[in-house]
Amino acid sequence: DVQTDSWVECACLLQPRRLHGVAAVGDNVYVFGGATDKEYEIKHAERYNAARNVWEARAELPVGSYASASAVGKFVFVFLWGKHVVRYDTEEDTYTTLVDLPLPEWYGFATASLGDSVFVVGGATRGRWSR
């Protein structure tokens, strides 16, 4: 809680994971893809409803992947590492595939939205750090 400078424990994810994309739209937090201890590049997506302190399953990603994510308006742009970008519509619970990533085998990058733009920073491509 940034108002009280303290940690607050929330409900647990439905699917524990790592290397996943996260973005907030309105009063909800969305989580996409990632990996579990038993499965790499999962399709699972969830929405955290902060008012109810509950996670809810959402439509699965079109393909399993590690991911980064950033929100612009009602949309979450999900960057599937090494693959392409999908746009998730938070109102319709649907995905639209947009474009391939501009670098081959691009992994491990972070994203941030600023106005109507999404910035993709860092990571590695074909085993070399990107600049």
Coordinates of C-alpha atoms in Angstrom, one line a residue, residues 3 6 11 19 26 28 30 32 35 38 43 59 61 76 78 84-85 88-89 93 100 105 108 111 119 122 125 130:
Q3 CA -0.4 5.3 1.1
S6 CA 3.4 -1.2 3.8
A11 CA -5.4 -13.7 -2.7
L19 CA 8.3 -15.3 -16.2
G26 CA -8.9 0.1 -14.2
N28 CA -8.0 -5.1 -12.2
Y30 CA -4.1 -9.1 -15.5
F32 CA -0.5 -13.8 -18.8
A35 CA 6.0 -21.1 -16.6
K38 CA 6.0 -28.6 -14.3
K43 CA -1.3 -20.3 -22.0
A59 CA -9.4 -16.7 -22.0
L61 CA -3.4 -17.1 -24.7
V76 CA -3.3 -5.2 -22.8
V78 CA 1.0 -9.1 -24.5
H84 CA 4.7 -12.1 -31.5
V85 CA 2.5 -9.5 -30.0
Y88 CA -6.1 -8.6 -25.3
D89 CA -9.4 -6.8 -25.0
D93 CA -12.0 -11.3 -23.1
D100 CA 5.8 -10.7 -35.0
E105 CA 14.3 -15.2 -30.7
G108 CA 13.7 -11.4 -21.4
T111 CA 7.7 -3.3 -21.4
F119 CA 8.1 0.7 -25.1
G122 CA 16.3 -4.9 -23.1
T125 CA 18.2 -12.1 -29.1
S130 CA 20.0 -6.3 -27.1

